[in-house]
Coordinates of C-alpha atoms in Angstrom, one line a residue:
M1381 CA 32.0 -2.7 31.0
L1382 CA 29.4 -3.0 28.2
W1383 CA 27.2 -0.5 29.9
I1384 CA 30.0 2.0 30.3
V1385 CA 30.8 1.7 26.6
Y1386 CA 27.1 2.2 25.7
N1387 CA 26.7 5.2 27.9
L1388 CA 29.9 6.8 26.5
L1389 CA 28.9 6.1 22.8
F1390 CA 25.2 6.9 23.0
P1391 CA 25.6 10.7 23.6
V1392 CA 28.1 10.9 20.7
V1393 CA 25.8 9.0 18.3
F1394 CA 22.8 11.1 19.6
L1395 CA 24.6 14.4 18.9
F1396 CA 25.7 13.1 15.5
M1397 CA 22.1 12.3 14.6
L1398 CA 20.6 15.4 16.2
P1399 CA 20.7 17.5 13.0
K1400 CA 18.7 14.8 11.2
F1401 CA 16.2 14.7 14.1
L1402 CA 15.8 18.5 14.2
T1403 CA 15.2 18.6 10.4
R1404 CA 12.5 16.0 10.8
M1405 CA 11.0 17.9 13.6
V1406 CA 10.8 21.1 11.6
R1407 CA 9.4 19.3 8.5
R1408 CA 6.7 17.3 10.3
G1409 CA 5.8 19.9 12.9
G1410 CA 4.5 19.4 16.4
Y1411 CA 7.7 18.1 17.9
W1412 CA 8.5 21.3 19.8
E1413 CA 5.4 21.0 21.9
H1414 CA 6.4 19.5 25.3
F1415 CA 9.9 19.0 24.0
E1416 CA 11.2 19.4 27.5
Q1417 CA 9.6 16.0 28.4
R1418 CA 12.2 14.4 26.1
V1419 CA 14.9 15.3 28.6
G1420 CA 12.9 14.4 31.7
H1421 CA 11.2 17.8 32.5
F1422 CA 7.5 17.6 33.3
G1423 CA 5.2 20.4 34.1
T1424 CA 3.8 20.6 37.7
Q1425 CA 0.4 19.3 36.6
T1426 CA 1.7 16.3 34.6
K1427 CA 4.1 15.4 37.4
A1428 CA 1.4 15.5 40.0
R1429 CA -0.9 13.3 37.9
L1430 CA 1.9 10.8 37.3
R1431 CA 2.6 10.6 41.0
E1432 CA -1.1 10.3 42.1
K1433 CA -1.4 6.6 41.1
R1434 CA 1.0 3.8 40.4
R1435 CA 0.7 3.2 36.7
I1436 CA 1.6 0.7 34.0
W1437 CA 3.9 2.6 31.6
V1438 CA 3.3 1.6 28.0
H1439 CA 5.7 2.9 25.3
A1440 CA 4.8 3.1 21.6
V1441 CA 7.2 4.9 19.3
S1442 CA 5.0 5.9 16.4
V1443 CA 1.6 5.6 14.7
G1444 CA 1.5 1.8 14.1
E1445 CA 2.6 1.1 17.7
I1446 CA 0.3 3.7 19.3
Y1447 CA -2.8 1.8 18.0
V1448 CA -1.4 -1.4 19.4
A1449 CA -0.7 0.3 22.8
L1450 CA -4.2 1.8 23.0
R1451 CA -5.8 -1.6 22.1
F1452 CA -3.6 -3.3 24.8
I1453 CA -4.7 -0.7 27.4
K1454 CA -8.3 -1.2 26.6
A1455 CA -8.1 -5.0 26.8
Y1456 CA -6.1 -4.8 30.1
R1457 CA -8.5 -2.4 31.6
A1458 CA -11.4 -4.7 30.6
R1459 CA -9.9 -7.2 33.1
H1460 CA -8.7 -4.7 35.6
P1461 CA -11.1 -1.7 35.6
D1462 CA -9.0 0.0 38.3
A1463 CA -5.7 0.0 36.3
Y1464 CA -4.0 3.3 35.4
F1465 CA -1.6 3.9 32.6
A1466 CA 1.2 6.2 31.5
L1467 CA 1.5 6.2 27.7
S1468 CA 4.7 7.5 26.1
T1469 CA 5.4 8.1 22.4
T1470 CA 8.3 9.3 20.3
T1471 CA 6.8 11.0 17.3
S1472 CA 4.5 14.0 17.2
T1473 CA 2.0 12.2 15.0
A1474 CA 1.6 9.3 17.5
H1475 CA 1.4 11.9 20.3
A1476 CA -1.5 13.6 18.5
I1477 CA -3.4 10.3 18.1
G1478 CA -2.7 9.4 21.7
R1479 CA -4.0 12.8 22.9
K1480 CA -7.2 12.2 21.0
E1481 CA -7.8 8.6 22.0
I1482 CA -6.4 8.3 25.5
D1483 CA -8.7 7.7 28.5
E1484 CA -9.0 10.7 30.8
R1485 CA -7.6 8.6 33.7
D1486 CA -4.3 8.1 31.9
V1487 CA -1.3 10.4 31.2
L1488 CA 0.4 11.0 27.9
F1489 CA 4.0 12.2 27.5
Y1490 CA 7.0 12.1 25.2
F1491 CA 9.5 9.3 25.7
P1492 CA 12.8 10.6 27.3
V1493 CA 16.2 10.2 25.8
D1494 CA 17.9 7.0 27.0
L1495 CA 20.6 8.6 29.2
P1496 CA 21.1 7.3 32.8
A1497 CA 20.4 10.7 34.5
V1498 CA 17.3 11.3 32.5
I1499 CA 15.9 7.8 32.8
K1500 CA 16.5 7.8 36.6
K1501 CA 14.6 11.1 36.9
V1502 CA 11.7 9.9 34.9
L1503 CA 11.5 6.5 36.6
G1504 CA 11.4 8.4 39.9
I1505 CA 8.5 10.5 38.7
V1506 CA 6.4 7.8 37.0
N1507 CA 7.3 5.0 39.5
P1508 CA 5.5 2.4 37.3
E1509 CA 4.4 -0.9 38.5
R1510 CA 5.3 -2.4 35.1
I1511 CA 6.7 -1.2 31.8
V1512 CA 5.3 -2.5 28.6
L1513 CA 7.2 -1.9 25.4
V1514 CA 5.5 -2.2 22.0
E1515 CA 7.0 -4.1 19.1
G1516 CA 10.8 -3.4 19.4
E1517 CA 11.8 -0.5 21.6
F1518 CA 14.9 -1.9 23.4
W1519 CA 16.2 1.1 25.2
P1520 CA 19.1 -0.3 27.3
N1521 CA 19.1 2.2 30.2
L1522 CA 15.4 2.2 30.6
I1523 CA 15.3 -1.6 30.8
R1524 CA 18.4 -2.0 33.0
L1525 CA 17.4 0.8 35.5
A1526 CA 13.8 -0.4 35.7
D1527 CA 15.0 -4.0 36.3
N1528 CA 17.4 -2.8 39.0
R1529 CA 14.4 -1.2 40.8
G1530 CA 12.4 -4.4 40.6
I1531 CA 10.0 -3.0 37.9
P1532 CA 8.9 -5.8 35.5
V1533 CA 9.5 -5.1 31.8
S1534 CA 7.5 -6.8 29.1
L1535 CA 7.4 -6.7 25.3
V1536 CA 4.1 -7.0 23.4
N1537 CA 3.6 -7.6 19.7
G1538 CA 7.4 -7.9 19.3
R1539 CA 8.9 -8.1 15.9
M1540 CA 12.4 -8.0 14.4
S1541 CA 13.3 -7.2 10.9
E1542 CA 16.2 -8.9 9.2
R1543 CA 18.1 -5.6 9.2
S1544 CA 17.6 -5.1 12.9
Y1545 CA 18.6 -8.7 13.6
K1546 CA 21.9 -8.3 11.7
G1547 CA 22.7 -5.2 13.6
Y1548 CA 21.8 -6.6 17.0
R1549 CA 23.8 -9.7 16.4
K1550 CA 27.0 -7.6 16.3
L1551 CA 26.1 -6.4 19.8
K1552 CA 24.9 -9.7 21.2
S1553 CA 26.7 -9.3 24.5
L1554 CA 24.7 -6.1 25.2
T1555 CA 21.4 -7.3 23.7
A1556 CA 21.6 -10.6 25.7
D1557 CA 22.0 -8.6 29.0
V1558 CA 19.1 -6.4 28.0
L1559 CA 16.7 -9.1 26.8
R1560 CA 17.2 -11.3 29.9
R1561 CA 15.6 -8.5 31.8
I1562 CA 12.4 -8.6 29.7
D1563 CA 9.8 -11.2 30.6
P1564 CA 7.6 -12.1 28.8
I1565 CA 8.8 -11.3 25.3
C1566 CA 5.6 -11.7 23.2
V1567 CA 6.4 -11.9 19.5
Q1568 CA 4.4 -12.0 16.4
G1569 CA 5.8 -15.0 14.6
D1570 CA 8.2 -18.0 14.6
L1571 CA 10.9 -16.0 12.7
D1572 CA 10.6 -13.2 15.3
A1573 CA 11.0 -15.7 18.1
E1574 CA 14.1 -17.3 16.4
R1575 CA 15.7 -13.9 16.0
M1576 CA 15.0 -12.8 19.6
I1577 CA 16.6 -16.0 20.9
G1578 CA 19.4 -15.6 18.3
I1579 CA 20.4 -12.2 19.9
G1580 CA 20.4 -13.6 23.4
A1581 CA 16.8 -13.7 24.7
P1582 CA 16.2 -16.6 27.1
K1583 CA 14.1 -19.1 25.3
E1584 CA 11.7 -19.4 28.2
H1585 CA 11.0 -15.7 28.0
V1586 CA 9.9 -15.8 24.4
H1587 CA 6.3 -16.5 23.4
R1588 CA 4.9 -16.7 19.9
M1589 CA 1.5 -15.0 20.1
G1590 CA 0.7 -13.8 16.6
T1591 CA 0.2 -10.2 15.8
V1592 CA -2.0 -7.8 17.8
K1593 CA -2.5 -5.8 14.7
F1594 CA -5.3 -8.1 13.6
D1595 CA -7.1 -7.1 16.8
V1596 CA -6.2 -3.4 16.4
A1597 CA -7.9 -3.2 13.0
Q1598 CA -11.5 -2.2 13.8
R1599 CA -14.1 -0.5 11.7
D1600 CA -15.3 3.0 12.3
P1601 CA -18.9 3.3 11.0
A1602 CA -19.1 7.0 11.7
G1603 CA -15.8 7.7 9.9
E1604 CA -16.9 5.5 7.0
Q1605 CA -20.0 7.6 6.6
V1606 CA -17.8 10.8 6.5
A1607 CA -15.7 9.2 3.8
Q1608 CA -18.8 8.3 1.8
G1609 CA -20.0 11.8 2.2
V1610 CA -16.7 13.2 0.9
M1611 CA -17.0 11.0 -2.2
Q1612 CA -20.5 12.2 -2.9
K1613 CA -19.6 15.9 -2.3
I1614 CA -16.8 15.8 -4.9
R1615 CA -19.2 14.2 -7.4
V1616 CA -17.6 10.7 -7.7
P1617 CA -20.2 8.6 -9.5
A1618 CA -21.8 5.8 -7.5
D1619 CA -20.7 3.2 -10.1
A1620 CA -17.0 4.4 -10.1
V1621 CA -14.4 1.8 -9.4
V1622 CA -12.1 3.3 -6.8
L1623 CA -8.3 2.6 -6.8
L1624 CA -6.7 3.8 -3.5
G1625 CA -3.0 4.1 -2.8
G1626 CA -2.6 3.9 1.0
S1627 CA 0.4 5.1 3.1
T1628 CA 2.4 5.9 -0.1
W1629 CA 6.0 6.9 0.0
P1630 CA 8.1 9.0 -2.4
G1631 CA 8.0 7.7 -5.9
E1632 CA 4.9 5.6 -5.4
E1633 CA 2.5 8.5 -6.1
Q1634 CA 4.1 9.0 -9.5
T1635 CA 3.9 5.3 -10.3
L1636 CA 0.2 5.1 -9.3
C1637 CA -0.6 8.2 -11.3
E1638 CA 1.1 6.8 -14.4
I1639 CA -0.7 3.5 -14.0
Y1640 CA -4.0 5.2 -13.4
K1641 CA -3.8 7.3 -16.5
R1642 CA -3.0 4.3 -18.7
L1643 CA -5.7 2.1 -17.2
R1644 CA -8.3 4.7 -17.2
A1645 CA -8.3 4.7 -21.0
A1646 CA -9.9 1.3 -20.9
N1647 CA -11.8 1.9 -17.6
P1648 CA -13.4 5.4 -17.8
N1649 CA -15.2 4.9 -14.5
L1650 CA -11.9 4.4 -12.6
F1651 CA -11.2 6.9 -9.8
L1652 CA -8.0 7.4 -7.8
I1653 CA -7.5 8.2 -4.1
V1654 CA -4.0 8.9 -2.8
V1655 CA -3.2 8.9 0.9
P1656 CA 0.5 9.5 1.6
R1657 CA 2.1 8.1 4.7
H1658 CA 3.4 11.5 5.8
V1659 CA 1.1 14.5 5.2
E1660 CA 4.0 16.9 5.5
R1661 CA 5.0 15.8 2.0
R1662 CA 1.9 17.6 0.7
D1663 CA 3.8 20.0 -1.6
E1664 CA 5.8 17.2 -3.1
V1665 CA 2.8 15.0 -3.7
E1666 CA 0.7 17.8 -5.2
A1667 CA 3.6 18.7 -7.6
C1668 CA 3.5 15.1 -8.8
F1669 CA -0.2 15.4 -9.6
E1670 CA 0.3 18.6 -11.5
E1671 CA 3.2 17.2 -13.4
Q1672 CA 1.0 14.3 -14.4
G1673 CA -1.7 16.7 -15.5
L1674 CA -4.3 15.3 -13.1
S1675 CA -6.9 17.5 -11.4
F1676 CA -7.4 16.9 -7.7
V1677 CA -9.3 17.9 -4.6
R1678 CA -7.7 18.0 -1.2
R1679 CA -9.7 16.2 1.5
S1680 CA -9.2 19.2 3.8
E1681 CA -11.1 21.4 1.2
A1682 CA -13.7 18.9 0.0
A1683 CA -16.5 20.5 1.9
A1684 CA -16.1 23.6 -0.3
F1685 CA -16.0 21.7 -3.6
D1686 CA -18.5 23.1 -6.1
G1687 CA -17.4 21.6 -9.4
A1688 CA -19.9 20.1 -11.8
K1689 CA -18.0 16.8 -12.1
A1690 CA -15.4 14.9 -10.1
P1691 CA -11.7 15.7 -10.3
D1692 CA -9.3 13.1 -11.5
L1693 CA -8.4 12.1 -8.0
L1694 CA -8.9 12.8 -4.3
F1695 CA -5.8 13.7 -2.3
V1696 CA -6.3 12.8 1.4
D1697 CA -4.1 15.4 3.1
T1698 CA -5.4 14.7 6.6
T1699 CA -4.2 12.4 9.4
G1700 CA -6.1 9.4 10.8
E1701 CA -8.7 8.9 8.0
L1702 CA -7.0 6.3 5.8
R1703 CA -9.0 3.4 7.2
N1704 CA -12.3 5.2 6.5
F1705 CA -11.4 5.7 2.9
Y1706 CA -10.5 2.0 2.6
S1707 CA -14.2 1.5 3.1
V1708 CA -15.1 3.3 -0.2
A1709 CA -12.3 1.7 -2.3
D1710 CA -12.6 -1.3 -4.5
L1711 CA -8.9 -2.0 -5.1
I1712 CA -6.1 -1.0 -2.8
F1713 CA -2.3 -0.6 -3.1
V1714 CA -0.4 -0.6 0.2
G1715 CA 2.6 1.7 0.1
K1716 CA 6.2 1.6 1.2
S1717 CA 6.4 -1.7 -0.6
L1718 CA 7.3 -0.8 -4.2
H1719 CA 10.1 1.8 -4.1
E1720 CA 10.9 1.7 -0.4
H1721 CA 11.5 -1.1 2.1
G1722 CA 9.4 -2.3 5.0
G1723 CA 5.9 -2.0 3.8
Q1724 CA 2.8 -0.5 5.5
N1725 CA 0.0 -2.4 7.2
P1726 CA -2.0 -4.7 4.9
I1727 CA -4.4 -5.7 7.7
E1728 CA -6.7 -2.7 7.7
P1729 CA -7.7 -2.8 4.0
A1730 CA -8.2 -6.6 4.4
L1731 CA -10.6 -5.9 7.3
Y1732 CA -12.9 -4.2 4.9
G1733 CA -12.8 -7.2 2.5
K1734 CA -11.0 -5.3 -0.2
A1735 CA -8.7 -6.6 -2.9
V1736 CA -5.2 -5.7 -1.8
V1737 CA -2.0 -5.5 -3.9
V1738 CA 1.5 -4.9 -2.4
G1739 CA 5.0 -4.5 -3.8
P1740 CA 7.9 -6.9 -3.1
N1741 CA 9.2 -5.1 0.1
M1742 CA 7.0 -6.1 3.0
E1743 CA 9.8 -6.9 5.5
N1744 CA 8.0 -5.3 8.4
F1745 CA 5.2 -7.9 8.3
P1746 CA 7.0 -11.3 8.4
A1747 CA 4.3 -12.8 10.5
V1748 CA 1.4 -11.3 8.5
M1749 CA 2.3 -11.8 4.9
P1750 CA 2.6 -15.6 5.0
E1751 CA -1.0 -15.7 6.4
F1752 CA -2.3 -13.7 3.4
L1753 CA -0.2 -15.4 0.8
Q1754 CA -1.0 -18.9 1.8
A1755 CA -4.7 -18.1 1.8
G1756 CA -4.4 -16.5 -1.7
A1757 CA -5.8 -13.3 0.0
I1758 CA -3.3 -10.7 -1.3
R1759 CA -1.4 -10.0 -4.6
Q1760 CA 2.3 -9.4 -4.2
V1761 CA 4.1 -8.0 -7.2
P1762 CA 7.8 -7.6 -7.9
D1763 CA 7.8 -4.2 -9.7
A1764 CA 5.8 -1.4 -11.2
A1765 CA 5.1 -3.2 -14.4
A1766 CA 3.7 -6.2 -12.5
L1767 CA 1.7 -3.8 -10.3
E1768 CA 0.0 -2.3 -13.4
E1769 CA -0.7 -5.8 -14.8
A1770 CA -2.2 -7.0 -11.5
I1771 CA -4.4 -3.9 -11.1
G1772 CA -5.5 -4.2 -14.8
Q1773 CA -6.4 -7.8 -14.3
L1774 CA -8.5 -7.1 -11.2
L1775 CA -10.3 -4.3 -13.0
E1776 CA -11.2 -6.6 -15.8
H1777 CA -12.4 -9.4 -13.5
P1778 CA -14.7 -8.0 -10.8
A1779 CA -15.5 -11.5 -9.5
E1780 CA -11.8 -12.3 -9.0
R1781 CA -11.4 -8.9 -7.2
A1782 CA -14.3 -9.7 -4.9
E1783 CA -13.0 -13.2 -4.1
L1784 CA -9.6 -11.7 -3.2
G1785 CA -11.3 -9.3 -0.8
R1786 CA -13.4 -12.1 0.7
R1787 CA -10.3 -14.2 1.4
A1788 CA -8.5 -11.2 2.9
G1789 CA -11.4 -10.6 5.3
G1790 CA -11.3 -14.2 6.3
V1791 CA -7.6 -14.0 7.2
V1792 CA -8.4 -11.1 9.5
A1793 CA -11.3 -12.9 11.2
G1794 CA -9.2 -16.1 11.7
N1795 CA -6.4 -14.3 13.5
L1796 CA -8.3 -12.4 16.2
G1797 CA -7.8 -12.8 19.9
V1798 CA -4.0 -12.2 20.2
I1799 CA -4.5 -9.2 22.5
E1800 CA -6.6 -11.1 25.0
R1801 CA -4.0 -13.9 25.1
T1802 CA -1.2 -11.4 25.6
V1803 CA -3.1 -9.7 28.5
E1804 CA -3.6 -13.1 30.1
L1805 CA 0.1 -13.9 29.8
L1806 CA 1.0 -10.6 31.4
G1807 CA -1.2 -11.4 34.4
G1808 CA -4.4 -9.7 33.3
E1809 CA -6.7 -12.2 34.9

């Protein structure tokens, strides 16, 4: 009965949300390419490639998950060189990253809508030997129909926010039936494990592994050199102290600019880099800079810069370069944590041994933040005023800033190996 209700309600909810999805598609761009795959239609070539080998189907919804998926595939293939994969994504940004990074033996496609007829068709084409879901993609029809066909379904790097937990608890009868079909359920922390069990996951299916994102965070020496070259090209002095706002969301750019302007009065060698989470907000972000009276250079146009001195800030309006610019920063604010909820990934800046400051809203990292906080390896502040105070203090005390970065790097180094343990649990020996 539950499945009948779900399959009756899902199309209604999907149609109700469709205008929002279409608006996002237009705004972000790239969604229309291969849109037919979202309803189970594959081109002849893609269909033939999917059918030529039995593959492990790995699904990663967006940017954060795609890097976990790619790292999982690499680790699994290290143990099983003959393994083949089908990688699906939901967002166009993740799809672009997947297209760039995927092994030529593997197949990339867009995740299909979770309707029985569509999922049956796609399962018939892919015919996976296993399905691996990344972090928290519980699509009931995919899981049920795969289980009915005897296809094992696993979850890696699972997490569950408080908001999701409250929502799923209201549907516990359905979630329990879904989660009993997933084994193993590999989660990041104790709280994630408790919440999975709390919405019906069999206790014996749930494994607390730590977060794969520590393993995903890897340096890119070539990319770091490019970032350093950009800084030199736009005339940023070698002795500049660089403040970087990474993966910023609406409102955070304005706050950073205001803080930057005030602190620069006492720190004339301070330089700002802003990297918004969504590049399609370009016009909005640039309007903020102009309103604040700050000169800027777009990363995409840095090669043509011919000014005699550096602008007030660098605007990174490209995708996939954030981690490289972390390498040239001295002090980093991680976005979606001050005026929004959830938080962005604090692990990558920590990998570079940088001083990291975040706002109060880091709910998406319940297994990560305690590690940093207990080690005194990150500064978490409650509001914009406290953010300014923390940045100002770290600017005034370079040794304290360096120690904070050293501890952050130590946390990352101490939490490696999760991906190998996850592959081993899934039978990757």
